[in-house]
Amino acid sequence: MKNTLYTLVLSAALFSCAENNNGEINDPLSPTNITESDMLNFSVDTLYTDLENPWGMVWLEDGRMLVTERQGEILIFENDEFTGEKVQGMPDVYARGQGGLLDIQRKDDWLYIAYAKPMQGGGATTIMRARLEGNNLVDQEELIQTTPATDSGVHFGCRIIFDNEDYLYFSSGERGTKPNAQDLTNSHGKIHRINLDGSIPEDNPFVNEPNAVKSIWTYGNRNPQGMIYDAENNRIWAHEHGPKGGDELNLIEKGKNYGWPLVTFGVDYDGSVISEETEKEGITPPVHYWDPSIAPCGMVQVTSDRYGAWQGNLLIGALAHQHVARVELDGTTYAGEEKLLQDIGRVRHVAQSPDGYIYVITEGTGLMVKLIPEE
């Protein structure tokens, strides 16, 4: 059921197409066309064109792929084709604004799912786990819920990662209320660390702080929608939305304060000043920031040898600028960046399959594409 974009590229609303010397339209997403990047040439295989606000994707041991859609559904793909089937038994979600069904990851035979749960008072970013029997979600366990619930429709986060000691980390946005990010008595504007069963590790940084939320790992995080674990170097990277300007790439370390809203490289959406300061004692500065904002969402670190020249790079989705940012690192230092797939749509997530291919999903244009390196 692979779809090409020959009809879609004729619409200027979706893609910027160019004519070749024969007057024919070049489709930048056609697998017959080679994209020349700085380090690696590749073609793009368009697998699906009908996604609705996709968010997360994960592969199962049996080779199937799951893609979450924010309104509360999980689509099932097999051999790069949509099966027409969806996961059954999903919990209700608080599908409002940026809230709904968010990230999905797998650890052993458990699926870990992030979603906005409908609560009295609004919705709360929640982490659950469950097993999949056939297409049915069974053995569901709610692990942790952010507090307090709020009727805000913005800044839920949320990404899930695991480290090499089997701790689970997840991000939660500050729900549009700036002071939340500096307040250790609520869950918002933080990155959290829990055990796989939802219990709190005894060595979390604020477990002995009176009234603090015990799961907090870092704070001062505005709205982190991308996070990866670098297993080789035992590092966690996260990016987060700034306001108008000031998106950040951060190296995430235990107990640190990342500054929002005390310091920022951006201004509020109405142009008003949030803070005059871009650095402050006790605040961990970003490794890199974007101004103007690219609105980062989703991220993967390339470990596959299929993309040899990209190994170790971060591929970051850009919602506002509608591309994939390939970020080069020199250890823990930002070393450079290249824009890929310009105007593909609002890139919501980038992931690497178990067999080493890069997949990209978009909203607005509703695409799932696969990057095929030139041999």
CSV table of C-alpha atoms in Angstrom, one decimal:
chain,number,residue,atom,x,y,z
A,1,MET,CA,0.0,0.0,0.0
A,2,LYS,CA,2.9,2.3,-0.6
A,3,ASN,CA,1.8,5.8,-1.8
A,4,THR,CA,3.7,8.2,-4.0
A,5,LEU,CA,3.3,11.9,-3.8
A,6,TYR,CA,2.9,12.6,-7.5
A,7,THR,CA,-0.5,14.1,-6.9
A,8,LEU,CA,0.4,15.9,-3.7
A,9,VAL,CA,3.5,17.7,-5.1
A,10,LEU,CA,1.3,19.5,-7.6
A,11,SER,CA,-0.1,21.5,-4.6
A,12,ALA,CA,2.1,24.4,-3.7
A,13,ALA,CA,0.5,24.3,-0.3
A,14,LEU,CA,2.4,21.1,0.5
A,15,PHE,CA,5.7,21.3,-1.3
A,16,SER,CA,7.9,23.6,-3.3
A,17,CYS,CA,8.6,21.9,-6.6
A,18,ALA,CA,11.1,22.9,-9.3
A,19,GLU,CA,11.0,22.2,-13.0
A,20,ASN,CA,13.9,20.4,-14.6
A,21,ASN,CA,15.3,21.4,-18.0
A,22,ASN,CA,12.6,19.4,-19.8
A,23,GLY,CA,9.8,21.3,-18.0
A,24,GLU,CA,8.9,18.3,-15.9
A,25,ILE,CA,8.2,18.7,-12.2
A,26,ASN,CA,10.8,17.2,-9.9
A,27,ASP,CA,9.2,15.5,-6.8
A,28,PRO,CA,11.7,15.9,-3.9
A,29,LEU,CA,10.1,13.0,-2.2
A,30,SER,CA,10.1,10.6,-5.1
A,31,PRO,CA,12.3,7.5,-4.4
A,32,THR,CA,13.8,8.0,-7.9
A,33,ASN,CA,15.2,11.4,-6.9
A,34,ILE,CA,18.4,11.6,-4.9
A,35,THR,CA,18.8,14.2,-2.2
A,36,GLU,CA,22.3,15.5,-1.9
A,37,SER,CA,23.2,16.3,1.7
A,38,ASP,CA,26.5,17.6,3.0
A,39,MET,CA,27.6,14.1,4.3
A,40,LEU,CA,25.3,11.5,2.7
A,41,ASN,CA,23.1,11.2,-0.4
A,42,PHE,CA,19.7,9.5,0.0
A,43,SER,CA,16.3,9.0,-1.5
A,44,VAL,CA,12.9,9.2,0.1
A,45,ASP,CA,10.4,6.4,0.1
A,46,THR,CA,6.9,7.6,0.9
A,47,LEU,CA,5.1,4.9,2.8
A,48,TYR,CA,1.8,6.6,3.9
A,49,THR,CA,0.0,9.9,3.3
A,50,ASP,CA,-3.0,9.9,5.6
A,51,LEU,CA,-1.7,10.4,9.1
A,52,GLU,CA,-3.7,12.6,11.4
A,53,ASN,CA,-1.6,14.5,14.0
A,54,PRO,CA,0.9,11.6,14.5
A,55,TRP,CA,3.1,11.8,17.5
A,56,GLY,CA,5.2,8.6,18.3
A,57,MET,CA,6.3,5.5,16.7
A,58,VAL,CA,7.8,2.2,17.8
A,59,TRP,CA,8.6,-1.3,16.5
A,60,LEU,CA,7.5,-4.5,18.0
A,61,GLU,CA,9.5,-7.7,18.3
A,62,ASP,CA,7.4,-9.3,15.6
A,63,GLY,CA,8.4,-6.5,13.2
A,64,ARG,CA,5.2,-4.6,13.2
A,65,MET,CA,5.3,-0.8,13.7
A,66,LEU,CA,2.9,1.3,15.8
A,67,VAL,CA,2.2,5.0,15.2
A,68,THR,CA,0.3,7.1,17.7
A,69,GLU,CA,-2.2,9.8,16.6
A,70,ARG,CA,-2.9,12.5,19.1
A,71,GLN,CA,-6.7,12.0,19.1
A,72,GLY,CA,-6.2,8.6,20.7
A,73,GLU,CA,-5.5,5.9,18.1
A,74,ILE,CA,-2.6,3.7,17.4
A,75,LEU,CA,-2.1,2.6,13.8
A,76,ILE,CA,-0.5,-0.8,13.0
A,77,PHE,CA,2.0,-1.1,10.1
A,78,GLU,CA,3.6,-4.2,8.7
A,79,ASN,CA,6.3,-4.4,6.1
A,80,ASP,CA,6.1,-0.6,5.8
A,81,GLU,CA,2.4,-0.7,4.9
A,82,PHE,CA,-0.6,0.3,6.9
A,83,THR,CA,-2.6,-2.9,7.7
A,84,GLY,CA,-5.9,-1.0,8.1
A,85,GLU,CA,-5.9,-2.1,11.7
A,86,LYS,CA,-5.6,-0.2,15.0
A,87,VAL,CA,-4.8,-1.1,18.6
A,88,GLN,CA,-7.9,-1.9,20.6
A,89,GLY,CA,-8.5,-1.2,24.3
A,90,MET,CA,-7.0,2.3,24.5
A,91,PRO,CA,-7.7,4.5,27.5
A,92,ASP,CA,-9.6,7.7,27.1
A,93,VAL,CA,-7.4,10.7,26.3
A,94,TYR,CA,-7.7,14.4,27.0
A,95,ALA,CA,-7.5,15.4,23.3
A,96,ARG,CA,-7.4,19.2,23.6
A,97,GLY,CA,-5.0,21.5,21.9
A,98,GLN,CA,-1.5,19.9,22.2
A,99,GLY,CA,-2.8,17.2,24.5
A,100,GLY,CA,-3.9,13.7,23.7
A,101,LEU,CA,-2.1,10.5,22.9
A,102,LEU,CA,1.6,11.3,22.8
A,103,ASP,CA,4.8,9.1,22.8
A,104,ILE,CA,5.1,5.3,22.7
A,105,GLN,CA,8.2,3.2,23.5
A,106,ARG,CA,8.9,-0.5,24.1
A,107,LYS,CA,10.9,-2.2,26.8
A,108,ASP,CA,11.0,-6.1,26.8
A,109,ASP,CA,7.3,-7.1,26.3
A,110,TRP,CA,5.8,-3.9,27.7
A,111,LEU,CA,4.6,-0.9,25.8
A,112,TYR,CA,5.1,2.4,27.6
A,113,ILE,CA,2.6,5.1,26.6
A,114,ALA,CA,2.5,8.8,27.3
A,115,TYR,CA,-0.9,10.5,27.1
A,116,ALA,CA,-2.9,13.3,28.5
A,117,LYS,CA,-5.4,11.7,30.8
A,118,PRO,CA,-8.8,13.4,31.4
A,119,MET,CA,-9.1,14.4,35.0
A,120,GLN,CA,-11.3,16.5,37.3
A,121,GLY,CA,-9.9,20.0,36.5
A,122,GLY,CA,-8.7,19.1,33.0
A,123,GLY,CA,-5.9,16.8,31.9
A,124,ALA,CA,-2.6,15.5,33.2
A,125,THR,CA,0.4,14.0,31.3
A,126,THR,CA,0.4,10.4,32.3
A,127,ILE,CA,2.6,7.4,31.8
A,128,MET,CA,1.1,3.9,31.5
A,129,ARG,CA,2.4,0.5,30.4
A,130,ALA,CA,0.5,-2.4,28.9
A,131,ARG,CA,1.1,-5.5,26.8
A,132,LEU,CA,-0.2,-6.2,23.3
A,133,GLU,CA,-2.0,-9.4,22.6
A,134,GLY,CA,-2.8,-9.5,18.9
A,135,ASN,CA,-4.2,-6.0,18.4
A,136,ASN,CA,-5.5,-5.7,22.0
A,137,LEU,CA,-3.9,-3.6,24.8
A,138,VAL,CA,-4.0,-5.8,28.0
A,139,ASP,CA,-2.5,-5.7,31.5
A,140,GLN,CA,-2.7,-1.9,31.6
A,141,GLU,CA,-0.9,-0.2,34.5
A,142,GLU,CA,-0.9,3.5,35.2
A,143,LEU,CA,2.6,4.3,36.4
A,144,ILE,CA,2.6,8.0,37.2
A,145,GLN,CA,0.6,11.1,36.6
A,146,THR,CA,1.7,14.7,36.6
A,147,THR,CA,0.1,17.0,39.1
A,148,PRO,CA,-1.9,19.1,39.4
A,149,ALA,CA,-4.3,18.5,36.6
A,150,THR,CA,-5.1,21.7,34.6
A,151,ASP,CA,-7.5,22.7,31.8
A,152,SER,CA,-4.7,24.2,29.8
A,153,GLY,CA,-4.4,22.8,26.3
A,154,VAL,CA,-0.7,23.5,25.9
A,155,HIS,CA,2.8,22.2,26.8
A,156,PHE,CA,2.2,18.6,27.8
A,157,GLY,CA,5.7,17.4,26.7
A,158,CYS,CA,6.1,14.4,26.4
A,159,ARG,CA,8.8,11.9,25.4
A,160,ILE,CA,9.9,8.6,27.0
A,161,ILE,CA,13.4,7.1,27.1
A,162,PHE,CA,15.2,4.4,29.0
A,163,ASP,CA,18.8,4.4,30.1
A,164,ASN,CA,21.3,1.5,30.5
A,165,GLU,CA,20.2,0.9,34.1
A,166,ASP,CA,16.6,0.4,33.1
A,167,TYR,CA,15.3,3.7,34.5
A,168,LEU,CA,12.5,5.4,32.6
A,169,TYR,CA,12.7,9.2,31.9
A,170,PHE,CA,9.8,11.3,30.7
A,171,SER,CA,9.3,15.0,30.0
A,172,SER,CA,6.5,17.2,31.0
A,173,GLY,CA,5.9,20.8,29.8
A,174,GLU,CA,5.0,23.6,32.2
A,175,ARG,CA,1.4,23.7,30.8
A,176,GLY,CA,1.7,27.3,29.8
A,177,THR,CA,2.2,28.6,33.4
A,178,LYS,CA,5.8,29.9,33.5
A,179,PRO,CA,6.4,29.7,37.3
A,180,ASN,CA,5.6,25.9,37.3
A,181,ALA,CA,9.0,25.1,35.8
A,182,GLN,CA,10.8,26.4,38.9
A,183,ASP,CA,8.4,25.0,41.5
A,184,LEU,CA,9.5,21.6,42.8
A,185,THR,CA,6.1,21.0,44.4
A,186,ASN,CA,4.4,20.4,41.0
A,187,SER,CA,5.3,18.1,38.1
A,188,HIS,CA,5.2,20.6,35.3
A,189,GLY,CA,8.2,21.9,33.4
A,190,LYS,CA,10.4,19.0,34.4
A,191,ILE,CA,12.1,15.8,33.3
A,192,HIS,CA,11.2,12.9,35.5
A,193,ARG,CA,12.9,9.6,36.4
A,194,ILE,CA,11.1,6.5,37.6
A,195,ASN,CA,11.6,2.8,37.8
A,196,LEU,CA,9.9,0.6,35.2
A,197,ASP,CA,7.1,-0.2,37.5
A,198,GLY,CA,6.4,3.4,38.3
A,199,SER,CA,8.1,3.5,41.7
A,200,ILE,CA,10.6,6.3,42.6
A,201,PRO,CA,14.3,5.6,42.6
A,202,GLU,CA,15.9,6.2,46.0
A,203,ASP,CA,18.7,8.3,44.5
A,204,ASN,CA,16.5,10.8,42.6
A,205,PRO,CA,17.8,14.3,43.4
A,206,PHE,CA,14.8,15.7,45.3
A,207,VAL,CA,13.6,12.6,47.2
A,208,ASN,CA,14.6,14.2,50.5
A,209,GLU,CA,13.3,17.7,49.7
A,210,PRO,CA,10.2,18.5,51.7
A,211,ASN,CA,7.1,18.7,49.5
A,212,ALA,CA,9.0,18.2,46.3
A,213,VAL,CA,7.7,15.8,43.6
A,214,LYS,CA,10.0,12.9,44.1
A,215,SER,CA,10.2,11.8,40.5
A,216,ILE,CA,11.8,15.1,39.3
A,217,TRP,CA,15.2,14.6,37.6
A,218,THR,CA,15.6,18.2,36.2
A,219,TYR,CA,13.6,21.4,36.3
A,220,GLY,CA,13.3,24.7,34.5
A,221,ASN,CA,12.3,22.9,31.3
A,222,ARG,CA,9.7,24.7,29.3
A,223,ASN,CA,8.2,22.1,27.0
A,224,PRO,CA,10.5,19.3,26.0
A,225,GLN,CA,9.1,17.3,23.0
A,226,GLY,CA,12.3,15.5,22.1
A,227,MET,CA,14.6,13.4,24.2
A,228,ILE,CA,17.1,10.6,23.5
A,229,TYR,CA,19.5,8.4,25.4
A,230,ASP,CA,23.0,8.1,24.0
A,231,ALA,CA,23.9,4.6,25.3
A,232,GLU,CA,27.5,4.7,24.1
A,233,ASN,CA,28.3,7.8,26.2
A,234,ASN,CA,25.6,7.4,28.9
A,235,ARG,CA,24.2,10.8,28.1
A,236,ILE,CA,20.7,12.2,27.8
A,237,TRP,CA,19.9,14.9,25.3
A,238,ALA,CA,16.6,16.9,25.2
A,239,HIS,CA,15.4,19.8,23.2
A,240,GLU,CA,12.6,22.1,24.2
A,241,HIS,CA,10.4,24.8,22.7
A,242,GLY,CA,11.4,28.3,23.5
A,243,PRO,CA,8.8,31.1,23.3
A,244,LYS,CA,9.4,33.4,20.3
A,245,GLY,CA,13.0,32.4,19.7
A,246,GLY,CA,15.2,30.5,22.1
A,247,ASP,CA,14.5,26.8,21.4
A,248,GLU,CA,17.1,24.9,23.2
A,249,LEU,CA,19.2,21.7,22.9
A,250,ASN,CA,20.2,20.6,26.4
A,251,LEU,CA,22.5,18.0,27.9
A,252,ILE,CA,20.3,16.6,30.7
A,253,GLU,CA,22.1,16.0,34.0
A,254,LYS,CA,20.8,15.0,37.5
A,255,GLY,CA,19.2,17.8,39.6
A,256,LYS,CA,20.1,20.6,37.3
A,257,ASN,CA,18.0,23.8,36.6
A,258,TYR,CA,17.7,24.6,32.9
A,259,GLY,CA,16.4,28.1,33.6
A,260,TRP,CA,12.9,28.6,32.3
A,261,PRO,CA,11.6,31.3,32.7
A,262,LEU,CA,14.5,33.0,34.7
A,263,VAL,CA,16.7,33.0,31.6
A,264,THR,CA,15.8,32.7,28.0
A,265,PHE,CA,17.1,33.7,24.5
A,266,GLY,CA,13.5,34.4,23.4
A,267,VAL,CA,10.7,36.8,24.0
A,268,ASP,CA,7.0,36.2,24.6
A,269,TYR,CA,4.7,35.7,21.6
A,270,ASP,CA,3.4,39.3,21.9
A,271,GLY,CA,7.0,40.6,21.9
A,272,SER,CA,7.1,41.4,25.6
A,273,VAL,CA,10.3,40.6,27.5
A,274,ILE,CA,10.3,37.4,29.7
A,275,SER,CA,13.7,37.9,31.1
A,276,GLU,CA,16.6,40.3,30.4
A,277,GLU,CA,19.1,37.5,31.3
A,278,THR,CA,20.4,34.8,29.0
A,279,GLU,CA,22.7,33.3,31.7
A,280,LYS,CA,22.6,33.2,35.5
A,281,GLU,CA,24.5,31.5,38.3
A,282,GLY,CA,23.0,28.1,39.1
A,283,ILE,CA,21.4,27.8,35.7
A,284,THR,CA,22.7,25.2,33.2
A,285,PRO,CA,23.0,26.9,29.8
A,286,PRO,CA,21.8,25.2,26.6
A,287,VAL,CA,24.4,23.5,24.4
A,288,HIS,CA,22.7,25.3,21.5
A,289,TYR,CA,19.7,27.5,20.9
A,290,TRP,CA,17.7,28.4,17.8
A,291,ASP,CA,16.6,32.0,17.1
A,292,PRO,CA,14.3,32.2,15.2
A,293,SER,CA,12.6,29.2,16.6
A,294,ILE,CA,12.3,26.0,14.6
A,295,ALA,CA,9.7,24.6,17.0
A,296,PRO,CA,11.6,21.3,17.6
A,297,CYS,CA,9.7,18.0,18.1
A,298,GLY,CA,10.9,14.5,18.1
A,299,MET,CA,14.5,13.4,17.9
A,300,VAL,CA,16.7,10.4,17.2
A,301,GLN,CA,20.4,9.8,17.4
A,302,VAL,CA,21.7,8.0,14.4
A,303,THR,CA,23.5,4.7,15.4
A,304,SER,CA,22.9,2.7,12.2
A,305,ASP,CA,25.8,1.9,10.0
A,306,ARG,CA,23.5,2.4,7.0
A,307,TYR,CA,24.1,6.1,7.5
A,308,GLY,CA,27.8,6.0,8.2
A,309,ALA,CA,28.6,9.7,7.8
A,310,TRP,CA,25.7,10.6,10.1
A,311,GLN,CA,26.6,8.3,13.0
A,312,GLY,CA,26.3,10.1,16.3
A,313,ASN,CA,24.3,13.0,14.7
A,314,LEU,CA,20.9,14.1,16.1
A,315,LEU,CA,18.0,14.3,13.7
A,316,ILE,CA,15.5,16.7,15.0
A,317,GLY,CA,12.0,17.5,13.7
A,318,ALA,CA,11.1,21.1,13.0
A,319,LEU,CA,7.4,22.0,13.2
A,320,ALA,CA,7.6,25.7,12.4
A,321,HIS,CA,10.3,25.5,9.7
A,322,GLN,CA,9.0,22.1,8.3
A,323,HIS,CA,12.3,20.2,8.0
A,324,VAL,CA,14.6,17.8,9.7
A,325,ALA,CA,17.6,19.4,11.4
A,326,ARG,CA,20.7,17.2,11.2
A,327,VAL,CA,22.8,18.3,14.2
A,328,GLU,CA,26.5,17.4,14.5
A,329,LEU,CA,28.1,17.1,17.9
A,330,ASP,CA,31.7,17.2,19.0
A,331,GLY,CA,31.4,15.3,22.3
A,332,THR,CA,29.0,17.5,24.2
A,333,THR,CA,29.5,20.6,22.0
A,334,TYR,CA,27.3,21.7,19.1
A,335,ALA,CA,29.4,21.4,15.9
A,336,GLY,CA,27.0,22.3,13.1
A,337,GLU,CA,23.7,21.7,11.4
A,338,GLU,CA,22.1,20.9,8.1
A,339,LYS,CA,18.5,21.2,7.0
A,340,LEU,CA,17.0,18.1,5.4
A,341,LEU,CA,13.6,17.6,3.7
A,342,GLN,CA,12.7,21.3,3.6
A,343,ASP,CA,8.9,21.9,3.3
A,344,ILE,CA,8.0,18.2,3.9
A,345,GLY,CA,5.4,19.4,6.5
A,346,ARG,CA,5.4,19.8,10.3
A,347,VAL,CA,7.8,17.1,11.4
A,348,ARG,CA,6.5,15.6,14.6
A,349,HIS,CA,9.0,12.7,15.1
A,350,VAL,CA,12.1,11.0,13.7
A,351,ALA,CA,12.9,7.4,14.6
A,352,GLN,CA,15.3,4.6,13.7
A,353,SER,CA,14.0,1.1,13.0
A,354,PRO,CA,15.6,-2.1,14.4
A,355,ASP,CA,17.0,-2.8,11.0
A,356,GLY,CA,18.6,0.7,10.9
A,357,TYR,CA,16.5,2.8,8.7
A,358,ILE,CA,15.4,6.4,9.5
A,359,TYR,CA,11.6,7.2,9.4
A,360,VAL,CA,10.0,10.6,9.6
A,361,ILE,CA,6.3,11.4,10.3
A,362,THR,CA,4.6,14.7,9.7
A,363,GLU,CA,1.4,16.5,10.6
A,364,GLY,CA,-0.5,18.7,8.2
A,365,THR,CA,0.9,16.7,5.2
A,366,GLY,CA,0.2,13.5,7.1
A,367,LEU,CA,3.3,11.7,5.8
A,368,MET,CA,5.4,8.7,6.9
A,369,VAL,CA,8.6,8.5,4.9
A,370,LYS,CA,11.7,6.4,5.0
A,371,LEU,CA,15.2,7.6,4.1
A,372,ILE,CA,17.1,5.3,1.8
A,373,PRO,CA,20.9,6.0,1.8
A,374,GLU,CA,22.5,5.9,-1.6
A,375,GLU,CA,24.8,2.9,-2.0
